[in-house]
Each structure stands twice: as structure tokens, then as C-alpha cells.
mmCIF file of C-alpha atoms in Angstrom:
data_model
loop_
_atom_site.group_PDB
_atom_site.id
_atom_site.type_symbol
_atom_site.label_atom_id
_atom_site.label_comp_id
_atom_site.label_asym_id
_atom_site.label_seq_id
_atom_site.Cartn_x
_atom_site.Cartn_y
_atom_site.Cartn_z
ATOM 1 C CA MET A 1 0.112 -0.075 -0.012
ATOM 2 C CA SER A 2 1.117 3.467 -0.550
ATOM 3 C CA ASP A 3 2.747 5.680 2.409
ATOM 4 C CA GLY A 4 0.375 8.895 1.957
ATOM 5 C CA THR A 5 2.267 10.003 -1.043
ATOM 6 C CA ILE A 6 -0.627 8.914 -3.500
ATOM 7 C CA LEU A 7 -3.922 10.020 -2.694
ATOM 8 C CA LYS A 8 -5.549 8.630 -6.026
ATOM 9 C CA ILE A 9 -4.821 6.837 -8.853
ATOM 10 C CA LYS A 10 -7.408 6.530 -11.711
ATOM 11 C CA PRO A 11 -7.688 5.554 -15.265
ATOM 12 C CA LEU A 12 -7.029 8.522 -18.021
ATOM 13 C CA GLY A 13 -10.016 9.443 -19.673
ATOM 14 C CA PHE A 14 -10.637 11.840 -22.239
ATOM 15 C CA PRO A 15 -10.070 14.287 -21.558
ATOM 16 C CA TRP A 16 -7.740 13.850 -18.727
ATOM 17 C CA GLU A 17 -8.996 14.552 -15.211
ATOM 18 C CA THR A 18 -7.136 17.696 -13.393
ATOM 19 C CA GLN A 19 -6.593 19.351 -10.254
ATOM 20 C CA ASN A 20 -6.988 22.999 -9.035
ATOM 21 C CA PRO A 21 -5.507 25.613 -10.859
ATOM 22 C CA PHE A 22 -5.953 23.145 -14.121
ATOM 23 C CA LEU A 23 -9.204 23.081 -15.748
ATOM 24 C CA PHE A 24 -8.528 20.616 -18.459
ATOM 25 C CA CYS A 25 -6.268 18.575 -20.180
ATOM 26 C CA VAL A 26 -6.590 16.684 -23.375
ATOM 27 C CA TYR A 27 -4.112 14.562 -25.244
ATOM 28 C CA HIS A 28 -4.498 13.925 -28.995
ATOM 29 C CA ALA A 29 -2.029 11.325 -30.483
ATOM 30 C CA ASP A 30 -3.661 10.547 -34.336
ATOM 31 C CA ALA A 31 -1.532 8.572 -36.669
ATOM 32 C CA TYR A 32 -2.806 10.454 -39.658
ATOM 33 C CA PRO A 33 -2.305 9.475 -43.280
ATOM 34 C CA LYS A 34 -0.779 11.488 -46.187
ATOM 35 C CA GLY A 35 -1.940 14.867 -46.509
ATOM 36 C CA ASN A 36 -3.763 16.100 -49.874
ATOM 37 C CA GLU A 37 -3.665 19.455 -51.290
ATOM 38 C CA ASP A 38 -6.449 20.927 -49.262
ATOM 39 C CA PHE A 39 -4.206 20.168 -45.989
ATOM 40 C CA GLY A 40 -6.449 17.185 -45.138
ATOM 41 C CA PRO A 41 -5.808 13.403 -45.136
ATOM 42 C CA GLN A 42 -5.546 11.515 -48.402
ATOM 43 C CA ALA A 43 -8.317 9.399 -47.185
ATOM 44 C CA SER A 44 -11.974 8.706 -47.270
ATOM 45 C CA LEU A 45 -14.332 10.922 -44.562
ATOM 46 C CA THR A 46 -17.038 8.487 -45.253
ATOM 47 C CA GLY A 47 -18.615 7.325 -42.117
ATOM 48 C CA ARG A 48 -17.215 9.866 -40.165
ATOM 49 C CA ASN A 49 -19.493 12.161 -37.824
ATOM 50 C CA ILE A 50 -18.045 15.497 -39.805
ATOM 51 C CA GLY A 51 -17.861 18.435 -37.375
ATOM 52 C CA GLN A 52 -18.032 16.270 -34.117
ATOM 53 C CA ASP A 53 -15.253 13.333 -34.970
ATOM 54 C CA PHE A 54 -13.813 12.427 -31.907
ATOM 55 C CA THR A 55 -14.339 8.606 -32.516
ATOM 56 C CA LEU A 56 -10.509 7.073 -33.513
ATOM 57 C CA LYS A 57 -11.336 5.696 -36.370
ATOM 58 C CA ASP A 58 -8.424 4.303 -38.575
ATOM 59 C CA GLY A 59 -6.087 5.980 -36.122
ATOM 60 C CA TRP A 60 -7.197 9.216 -36.182
ATOM 61 C CA ARG A 61 -10.010 11.702 -35.999
ATOM 62 C CA MET A 62 -11.031 14.825 -37.688
ATOM 63 C CA TYR A 63 -12.098 16.682 -34.227
ATOM 64 C CA HIS A 64 -14.408 19.489 -35.473
ATOM 65 C CA GLY A 65 -12.888 19.972 -38.917
ATOM 66 C CA ASP A 66 -14.675 19.091 -42.238
ATOM 67 C CA LYS A 67 -11.685 19.413 -44.388
ATOM 68 C CA VAL A 68 -8.389 19.772 -42.257
ATOM 69 C CA PRO A 69 -8.451 18.048 -38.987
ATOM 70 C CA GLY A 70 -8.795 20.287 -35.809
ATOM 71 C CA PHE A 71 -10.600 23.228 -34.266
ATOM 72 C CA PRO A 72 -12.237 25.913 -36.113
ATOM 73 C CA SER A 73 -13.155 29.095 -34.666
ATOM 74 C CA HIS A 74 -14.412 29.269 -31.347
ATOM 75 C CA PRO A 75 -14.191 32.015 -28.389
ATOM 76 C CA HIS A 76 -12.525 31.490 -24.831
ATOM 77 C CA ARG A 77 -12.796 33.979 -21.535
ATOM 78 C CA GLY A 78 -11.327 33.782 -18.379
ATOM 79 C CA PHE A 79 -8.165 31.185 -18.576
ATOM 80 C CA GLU A 80 -5.063 30.198 -20.290
ATOM 81 C CA THR A 81 -4.454 27.412 -22.927
ATOM 82 C CA ILE A 82 -1.078 25.966 -22.608
ATOM 83 C CA THR A 83 -0.698 23.941 -26.097
ATOM 84 C CA VAL A 84 2.265 21.613 -26.260
ATOM 85 C CA VAL A 85 3.181 20.052 -29.664
ATOM 86 C CA GLU A 86 5.024 17.051 -29.521
ATOM 87 C CA LYS A 87 4.546 15.765 -33.021
ATOM 88 C CA GLY A 88 3.083 17.590 -36.062
ATOM 89 C CA LEU A 89 2.154 21.261 -36.736
ATOM 90 C CA VAL A 90 -0.878 23.535 -35.481
ATOM 91 C CA ASP A 91 -1.794 26.561 -37.639
ATOM 92 C CA HIS A 92 -3.010 29.370 -35.159
ATOM 93 C CA ALA A 93 -5.432 32.500 -36.141
ATOM 94 C CA ASP A 94 -6.928 34.534 -33.988
ATOM 95 C CA SER A 95 -9.533 37.537 -33.555
ATOM 96 C CA LEU A 96 -7.016 40.040 -32.919
ATOM 97 C CA GLY A 97 -5.363 39.306 -36.022
ATOM 98 C CA ALA A 98 -2.340 37.024 -34.723
ATOM 99 C CA ALA A 99 -1.231 34.018 -36.487
ATOM 100 C CA GLY A 100 1.266 31.542 -36.242
ATOM 101 C CA ARG A 101 2.508 27.906 -37.186
ATOM 102 C CA TYR A 102 4.174 25.859 -34.902
ATOM 103 C CA GLY A 103 4.793 22.162 -33.725
ATOM 104 C CA ASN A 104 7.284 19.404 -33.966
ATOM 105 C CA GLY A 105 8.075 20.028 -29.855
ATOM 106 C CA ASP A 106 6.995 24.195 -29.916
ATOM 107 C CA VAL A 107 4.760 25.235 -27.067
ATOM 108 C CA GLN A 108 1.994 28.055 -27.425
ATOM 109 C CA TRP A 109 0.765 29.942 -24.289
ATOM 110 C CA MET A 110 -2.107 32.197 -24.725
ATOM 111 C CA THR A 111 -3.901 34.035 -21.975
ATOM 112 C CA ALA A 112 -7.808 34.466 -23.296
ATOM 113 C CA GLY A 113 -8.676 36.867 -20.579
ATOM 114 C CA SER A 114 -11.169 39.112 -21.471
ATOM 115 C CA GLY A 115 -12.056 37.337 -24.277
ATOM 116 C CA LEU A 116 -11.035 35.978 -27.921
ATOM 117 C CA GLN A 117 -11.864 33.789 -31.029
ATOM 118 C CA HIS A 118 -8.801 31.242 -32.017
ATOM 119 C CA SER A 119 -8.701 28.752 -34.604
ATOM 120 C CA GLU A 120 -6.197 25.681 -33.887
ATOM 121 C CA MET A 121 -5.861 23.409 -37.390
ATOM 122 C CA PHE A 122 -3.865 20.658 -37.791
ATOM 123 C CA PRO A 123 -2.199 21.042 -41.788
ATOM 124 C CA LEU A 124 -1.555 17.517 -42.872
ATOM 125 C CA LEU A 125 1.701 19.143 -44.797
ATOM 126 C CA LYS A 126 3.052 15.960 -46.015
ATOM 127 C CA GLN A 127 1.902 14.706 -49.323
ATOM 128 C CA ASP A 128 4.186 11.612 -49.781
ATOM 129 C CA GLU A 129 4.564 10.501 -46.234
ATOM 130 C CA GLU A 130 2.221 9.922 -43.255
ATOM 131 C CA ASN A 131 1.590 12.928 -40.440
ATOM 132 C CA PRO A 132 2.104 11.607 -37.080
ATOM 133 C CA PHE A 133 0.379 14.031 -34.711
ATOM 134 C CA GLU A 134 0.759 14.468 -30.842
ATOM 135 C CA LEU A 135 -0.535 17.296 -28.844
ATOM 136 C CA PHE A 136 -1.454 18.111 -25.080
ATOM 137 C CA GLN A 137 -3.583 20.989 -24.360
ATOM 138 C CA ILE A 138 -3.740 22.394 -20.384
ATOM 139 C CA TRP A 139 -6.344 25.122 -19.607
ATOM 140 C CA LEU A 140 -4.846 26.910 -16.485
ATOM 141 C CA ASN A 141 -7.444 28.897 -14.441
ATOM 142 C CA LEU A 142 -7.227 32.862 -13.892
ATOM 143 C CA PRO A 143 -7.835 34.215 -10.790
ATOM 144 C CA LYS A 144 -11.069 37.024 -10.595
ATOM 145 C CA SER A 145 -8.427 39.722 -10.673
ATOM 146 C CA LYS A 146 -7.177 38.687 -13.998
ATOM 147 C CA LYS A 147 -10.263 37.184 -15.814
ATOM 148 C CA PHE A 148 -10.340 40.738 -18.225
ATOM 149 C CA ALA A 149 -6.536 40.973 -18.750
ATOM 150 C CA ASP A 150 -5.729 41.536 -22.381
ATOM 151 C CA PRO A 151 -5.819 38.276 -24.873
ATOM 152 C CA HIS A 152 -2.167 37.319 -24.950
ATOM 153 C CA PHE A 153 -0.059 34.743 -26.674
ATOM 154 C CA ALA A 154 3.600 33.578 -26.557
ATOM 155 C CA MET A 155 5.742 30.925 -28.257
ATOM 156 C CA GLN A 156 8.160 28.862 -26.733
ATOM 157 C CA TRP A 157 10.298 27.509 -29.425
ATOM 158 C CA HIS A 158 11.245 23.857 -28.848
ATOM 159 C CA GLU A 159 15.084 25.068 -29.452
ATOM 160 C CA GLN A 160 14.963 27.337 -26.161
ATOM 161 C CA ILE A 161 12.576 25.187 -23.968
ATOM 162 C CA PRO A 162 15.151 24.073 -21.117
ATOM 163 C CA VAL A 163 15.178 20.295 -20.534
ATOM 164 C CA VAL A 164 16.582 18.922 -16.875
ATOM 165 C CA GLU A 165 18.246 15.877 -17.273
ATOM 166 C CA ILE A 166 18.548 13.680 -13.987
ATOM 167 C CA ARG A 167 20.646 10.860 -13.369
ATOM 168 C CA ASP A 168 19.810 8.339 -10.590
ATOM 169 C CA GLU A 169 22.937 5.966 -9.175
ATOM 170 C CA GLN A 170 22.990 3.605 -11.971
ATOM 171 C CA GLN A 171 23.210 6.704 -14.119
ATOM 172 C CA ARG A 172 20.002 6.077 -15.977
ATOM 173 C CA LEU A 173 18.222 9.225 -17.074
ATOM 174 C CA THR A 174 15.329 11.062 -16.458
ATOM 175 C CA SER A 175 14.402 14.132 -18.677
ATOM 176 C CA ILE A 176 11.893 17.149 -17.769
ATOM 177 C CA LYS A 177 10.930 19.303 -20.803
ATOM 178 C CA MET A 178 9.702 22.805 -18.840
ATOM 179 C CA VAL A 179 7.082 24.185 -19.986
ATOM 180 C CA ALA A 180 6.546 26.226 -16.757
ATOM 181 C CA GLY A 181 8.118 26.420 -13.319
ATOM 182 C CA LYS A 182 11.292 25.503 -11.901
ATOM 183 C CA PHE A 183 12.793 22.146 -11.441
ATOM 184 C CA ASN A 184 16.468 21.382 -9.815
ATOM 185 C CA GLY A 185 17.086 24.945 -10.096
ATOM 186 C CA LYS A 186 16.621 25.264 -14.186
ATOM 187 C CA ALA A 187 13.469 27.491 -14.869
ATOM 188 C CA ALA A 188 11.421 27.241 -17.843
ATOM 189 C CA ILE A 189 10.649 30.461 -20.006
ATOM 190 C CA ALA A 190 8.678 33.079 -18.677
ATOM 191 C CA PRO A 191 4.793 32.479 -18.700
ATOM 192 C CA ALA A 192 2.608 35.037 -20.009
ATOM 193 C CA PRO A 193 2.640 37.887 -17.942
ATOM 194 C CA ASP A 194 -0.921 37.762 -16.364
ATOM 195 C CA SER A 195 -0.983 34.041 -15.436
ATOM 196 C CA TRP A 196 -1.088 32.274 -12.245
ATOM 197 C CA ALA A 197 2.083 30.594 -13.238
ATOM 198 C CA ALA A 198 3.670 34.299 -12.930
ATOM 199 C CA ASP A 199 4.121 34.107 -9.170
ATOM 200 C CA PRO A 200 6.708 31.542 -8.604
ATOM 201 C CA ALA A 201 4.221 31.380 -5.013
ATOM 202 C CA ASN A 202 2.169 29.526 -6.906
ATOM 203 C CA GLU A 203 4.687 26.548 -7.529
ATOM 204 C CA ILE A 204 3.543 25.968 -10.904
ATOM 205 C CA ILE A 205 5.223 23.178 -12.665
ATOM 206 C CA VAL A 206 4.285 22.043 -16.222
ATOM 207 C CA GLY A 207 6.586 19.034 -17.448
ATOM 208 C CA VAL A 208 6.866 16.371 -19.891
ATOM 209 C CA VAL A 209 8.808 13.546 -18.692
ATOM 210 C CA LYS A 210 10.935 10.922 -20.424
ATOM 211 C CA MET A 211 12.037 8.129 -18.157
ATOM 212 C CA ASP A 212 15.056 5.281 -19.299
ATOM 213 C CA ALA A 213 13.725 1.707 -18.407
ATOM 214 C CA ASN A 214 14.329 1.204 -14.836
ATOM 215 C CA ALA A 215 15.248 4.814 -14.396
ATOM 216 C CA THR A 216 14.572 6.085 -10.348
ATOM 217 C CA TRP A 217 13.489 9.913 -10.317
ATOM 218 C CA LYS A 218 12.422 11.700 -7.399
ATOM 219 C CA ILE A 219 10.473 14.784 -6.951
ATOM 220 C CA PRO A 220 11.209 17.099 -4.176
ATOM 221 C CA ALA A 221 8.790 18.078 -1.834
ATOM 222 C CA ALA A 222 6.497 21.124 -2.532
ATOM 223 C CA THR A 223 4.898 23.184 0.023
ATOM 224 C CA PRO A 224 1.642 21.923 1.912
ATOM 225 C CA GLY A 225 -1.761 22.480 -0.121
ATOM 226 C CA VAL A 226 0.108 22.563 -3.816
ATOM 227 C CA ASN A 227 -1.805 19.820 -6.122
ATOM 228 C CA ARG A 228 0.244 17.353 -8.142
ATOM 229 C CA THR A 229 -0.673 14.912 -10.990
ATOM 230 C CA LEU A 230 1.408 12.390 -12.765
ATOM 231 C CA TYR A 231 -0.139 11.149 -15.960
ATOM 232 C CA PHE A 232 1.379 7.855 -17.126
ATOM 233 C CA PHE A 233 0.651 7.692 -21.143
ATOM 234 C CA GLU A 234 3.531 5.749 -22.445
ATOM 235 C CA GLY A 235 5.246 2.581 -21.341
ATOM 236 C CA LYS A 236 4.689 -0.444 -19.387
ATOM 237 C CA SER A 237 4.372 0.592 -15.765
ATOM 238 C CA ILE A 238 5.777 2.476 -12.987
ATOM 239 C CA ARG A 239 6.181 2.396 -9.450
ATOM 240 C CA ILE A 240 5.559 5.072 -6.619
ATOM 241 C CA SER A 241 6.295 4.631 -3.144
ATOM 242 C CA GLY A 242 5.734 1.075 -3.448
ATOM 243 C CA GLN A 243 2.802 0.753 -5.541
ATOM 244 C CA ASP A 244 2.268 0.112 -9.161
ATOM 245 C CA ILE A 245 0.903 2.347 -11.397
ATOM 246 C CA HIS A 246 -0.484 1.169 -14.903
ATOM 247 C CA LEU A 247 -0.284 2.499 -18.085
ATOM 248 C CA ASP A 248 -3.085 5.125 -18.971
ATOM 249 C CA HIS A 249 -3.264 5.829 -15.206
ATOM 250 C CA LEU A 250 -3.001 9.227 -13.284
ATOM 251 C CA ALA A 251 -1.752 9.536 -10.014
ATOM 252 C CA GLU A 252 -2.700 12.677 -7.981
ATOM 253 C CA LEU A 253 0.107 13.006 -5.277
ATOM 254 C CA ALA A 254 0.736 14.533 -1.987
ATOM 255 C CA GLY A 255 2.384 18.127 -2.621
ATOM 256 C CA ASP A 256 4.377 18.320 0.686
ATOM 257 C CA ARG A 257 6.226 14.782 0.208
ATOM 258 C CA GLU A 258 9.161 13.791 -1.852
ATOM 259 C CA ILE A 259 7.735 11.312 -4.191
ATOM 260 C CA GLU A 260 10.218 8.593 -5.927
ATOM 261 C CA VAL A 261 9.313 7.137 -9.138
ATOM 262 C CA THR A 262 10.616 3.957 -10.184
ATOM 263 C CA ASN A 263 10.064 2.699 -13.751
ATOM 264 C CA SER A 264 9.828 -0.700 -15.344
ATOM 265 C CA SER A 265 11.454 -2.194 -18.490
ATOM 266 C CA ARG A 266 10.134 0.059 -21.105
ATOM 267 C CA ASP A 267 11.075 3.654 -21.297
ATOM 268 C CA ALA A 268 8.173 6.223 -20.211
ATOM 269 C CA ARG A 269 6.892 9.155 -20.574
ATOM 270 C CA LEU A 270 4.601 11.204 -18.462
ATOM 271 C CA LEU A 271 3.038 14.571 -18.042
ATOM 272 C CA PHE A 272 3.841 16.472 -14.670
ATOM 273 C CA LEU A 273 1.141 19.162 -13.669
ATOM 274 C CA GLN A 274 1.953 20.703 -10.126
ATOM 275 C CA GLY A 275 0.234 24.053 -8.749
ATOM 276 C CA ARG A 276 -1.186 26.044 -5.921
ATOM 277 C CA PRO A 277 -4.860 25.731 -6.124
ATOM 278 C CA ILE A 278 -6.915 29.478 -6.925
ATOM 279 C CA GLN A 279 -9.180 29.510 -3.663
ATOM 280 C CA GLU A 280 -11.913 30.832 -5.555
ATOM 281 C CA ASN A 281 -15.244 29.586 -6.826
ATOM 282 C CA ILE A 282 -15.179 28.642 -10.557
ATOM 283 C CA VAL A 283 -18.250 28.189 -12.994
ATOM 284 C CA HIS A 284 -17.287 26.606 -16.024
ATOM 285 C CA TYR A 285 -19.296 27.077 -19.295
ATOM 286 C CA GLY A 286 -18.085 25.617 -22.417
ATOM 287 C CA PRO A 287 -15.595 28.107 -23.613
ATOM 288 C CA PHE A 288 -16.202 30.448 -20.785
ATOM 289 C CA VAL A 289 -14.602 30.010 -17.212
ATOM 290 C CA MET A 290 -15.891 32.698 -14.647
ATOM 291 C CA ASN A 291 -16.857 32.741 -10.765
ATOM 292 C CA THR A 292 -20.299 33.287 -10.993
ATOM 293 C CA ASN A 293 -23.534 32.489 -12.959
ATOM 294 C CA LEU A 294 -23.971 36.079 -14.022
ATOM 295 C CA GLU A 295 -20.502 36.310 -15.322
ATOM 296 C CA ILE A 296 -21.242 33.306 -17.637
ATOM 297 C CA GLN A 297 -24.301 35.177 -18.787
ATOM 298 C CA GLN A 298 -22.138 38.388 -19.424
ATOM 299 C CA ALA A 299 -19.671 36.780 -21.081
ATOM 300 C CA MET A 300 -22.635 34.968 -23.322
ATOM 301 C CA ASP A 301 -23.967 38.301 -23.917
ATOM 302 C CA ASP A 302 -20.601 39.868 -24.648
ATOM 303 C CA TYR A 303 -19.665 37.354 -27.166
ATOM 304 C CA ARG A 304 -23.081 37.722 -28.995
ATOM 305 C CA ARG A 305 -22.697 41.520 -29.247
ATOM 306 C CA THR A 306 -19.135 42.062 -30.157
ATOM 307 C CA ARG A 307 -17.667 38.423 -31.182
ATOM 308 C CA PHE A 308 -14.695 39.274 -28.898
ATOM 309 C CA GLY A 309 -13.501 41.481 -32.094
ATOM 310 C CA GLY A 310 -14.847 39.176 -35.006
ATOM 311 C CA TRP A 311 -12.889 36.965 -37.413
ATOM 312 C CA PRO A 312 -10.480 38.953 -39.578
ATOM 313 C CA TRP A 313 -9.683 35.651 -41.807
ATOM 314 C CA PRO A 314 -11.240 34.537 -45.086
ATOM 315 C CA ARG A 315 -12.155 30.734 -43.562
ATOM 316 C CA PRO A 316 -13.154 29.709 -39.688
ATOM 317 C CA ASP A 317 -10.792 26.670 -40.259
ATOM 318 C CA MET A 318 -7.679 29.083 -41.097
ATOM 319 C CA VAL A 319 -4.587 27.201 -42.387
ATOM 320 C CA HIS A 320 -1.311 29.194 -43.736
ATOM 321 C CA PRO A 321 0.466 28.602 -46.895
ATOM 322 C CA ARG A 322 2.326 25.123 -47.495
ATOM 323 C CA GLY A 323 5.732 26.801 -47.858
ATOM 324 C CA LYS A 324 5.132 28.780 -44.825
ATOM 325 C CA GLY A 325 7.555 27.479 -41.958
ATOM 326 C CA ARG A 326 6.991 27.588 -38.173
ATOM 327 C CA PHE A 327 6.244 31.276 -37.159
ATOM 328 C CA ALA A 328 4.387 33.909 -34.862
ATOM 329 C CA ARG A 329 2.617 37.023 -36.265
ATOM 330 C CA PHE A 330 1.330 39.214 -33.154
ATOM 331 C CA ALA A 331 -1.306 41.465 -33.301
ATOM 332 C CA ASN A 332 0.956 44.289 -33.291
ATOM 333 C CA GLY A 333 2.138 42.743 -36.653
ATOM 334 C CA LYS A 334 5.448 41.705 -35.594
ATOM 335 C CA GLU A 335 6.418 38.546 -36.955
ATOM 336 C CA VAL A 336 9.042 35.957 -35.520
ATOM 337 C CA GLN A 337 10.727 32.102 -36.294
ATOM 338 C CA PRO A 338 12.354 30.258 -34.106
ATOM 339 C CA GLU A 339 15.982 30.837 -34.944
ATOM 340 C CA LEU A 340 14.942 35.089 -34.680
ATOM 341 C CA ASN A 341 12.736 34.872 -31.583
ATOM 342 C CA ASP A 342 13.903 36.329 -28.957
ATOM 343 C CA GLU A 343 10.698 36.952 -26.904
#
């Protein structure tokens, strides 16, 4: 039995269950086929529930897209999205006129704040080979004082994201891709300025973890009251404090205890989320996360009235030109690419 370091073990669902201050976490893993001229799959869409295709058929899904997989224009207010694209590409467009193409290890951090629309499409650029795709999207709540912050997005290009490498006594490696927070003295790129993660006292960590076979990883204690969840999505099994955790399970962990994780005989990958909860009421209605029902109604009214700035793009499922590389263009017109980015 656990010694109290494990508070709960549950199977991973779709989406993955989260703890405050995280609102939502979804893992998309799609084995997309070769792409066609229109950035969609070179495959028949017959039999799919186009517009609501969340069934894993032939190893992939269209989600809300009808020609290109992904999520055409939709609104958000009151929280942040952290999108970690491990494989494949995402084309971003939003109601402020900002745009981007990122992926293959990049991260986008977007503060919806007072409200915006954005689209997230998954263009299948490769026409002569398959287009594997893997993405995490994490919703991080905003406190009441920041619910109406100005919308903002920033890119973390994979070339610049810090990776913490830890070797156990047998020199087996655990590496942590630091999306947010600090671990073993190494800090992630600064988060969005109005984020709950911007205050180190909130002890936010978002990390993508890889463990060698049979590696041991010790997670230092945080402070009492901090929530921690470890999502085990690739490998065979792991052991925490003497208790076996099977593949495709999550473990909620005590915040104020050192946690020892031991991998089994196959390389493993995990997602680690940690943070101090926001001690405020949460009312969640679709794409809006506020503190009261009245604020949700106001968000709906505001969206109907203003469309959060409208949609300045020619199509709701906006994709960028085939030859365009990874880039980010901000609402002020500034454009950066990975090799030039100094954000």
C-alpha cells in the first residue's frame, strides 16, 4: 500500500482529469495519413461524424474540422491555454489578427483573458508520407483579478525550451521538458505576464517527462496545499512509493512529500502538473470560465454582441500557405521565426 504520497489513482479518460488550478487537459495522438492538396487526409471521410469526429477510426480523428483536422474558430474567456505539440503542426489564427504555425516540440501559451476567438487547425503538410500528430492542451485558470486581462499569446520554440536531465545512481536518465516552473534549479521560459504561473509562490510546474527503462526519479517536496498530478501515458508500468501504476493511469500526489518514481523495463513518458489552487469559486460553461453564473451570462452576451473582435480571416478553419515555416505573428504585426525569436 502507499505511504500517503499517493492520494488517488484513476484511469486516464478523454479528456484527462485535472486538479485546481488546472481546469482541463486533453491528449491528442493521431496517426494521420498522407495529406492532400487541401491539407486534409488522403483518405475517405465516409462514415465519420464530420464536425464532431472524436472517435478514433483508422488511428485518427477530424475533431471539429470538415476538411482539415482541428478546431475551427471558437471563443474563450477567463483562463489560459498551454498547447504542447510534440509531433505535427498547428496553425493558429485569432480574432486580434494574430497568427502562427508551430509544432514538433513547440509550445504556445495563450491568455484568453477578457475574450478572443481562435482557431487551431492541424494541417497535414506531408503528401508523400504519413503525418503523425501528438498534442497536449492544458487549461490553466486565471484568478478573478486577471479574468479580464488583455488577450496575449507567446511562443516557446522547442530549440529554446529548457530540459532538466537527472541521472539516478545507476546513471539512468530522466529528462523533463520544462514548459512552466522550476525544477532542480532550472527555470522554464517566463509564462504569460498575467498568468497564475507568473508568481513563483504558486509553484506551477508543467513538465513532459521521459524516463529510461528502470530509471528512478525523485520529485522534491513542494509546500503543503500544492496539487500534483502525474499522467502516465507511454511505457509499461511505474512504481510510486511501492505501489504499481499501470499504463494510461493518473496519480494524484501529496504536495509536501518527496515522491520517488521508479520505471519498469520499458522507456516511459509522463506529464507532470503541479500548482497551488486558486481559492475562488469556479463556474465553467463550455469555453468560458468565470466566478459566477452572472459572469457566464455576461460572457455569452458579450460574445453575441462583439464576437470578441470578430473574425478577420477568410475561413473559420484558417490554414497558412504550404511553404510557410514555423512562425508567430502578433496582433501588433510583429512576426518572428524560431531562429530569430527573442521574446
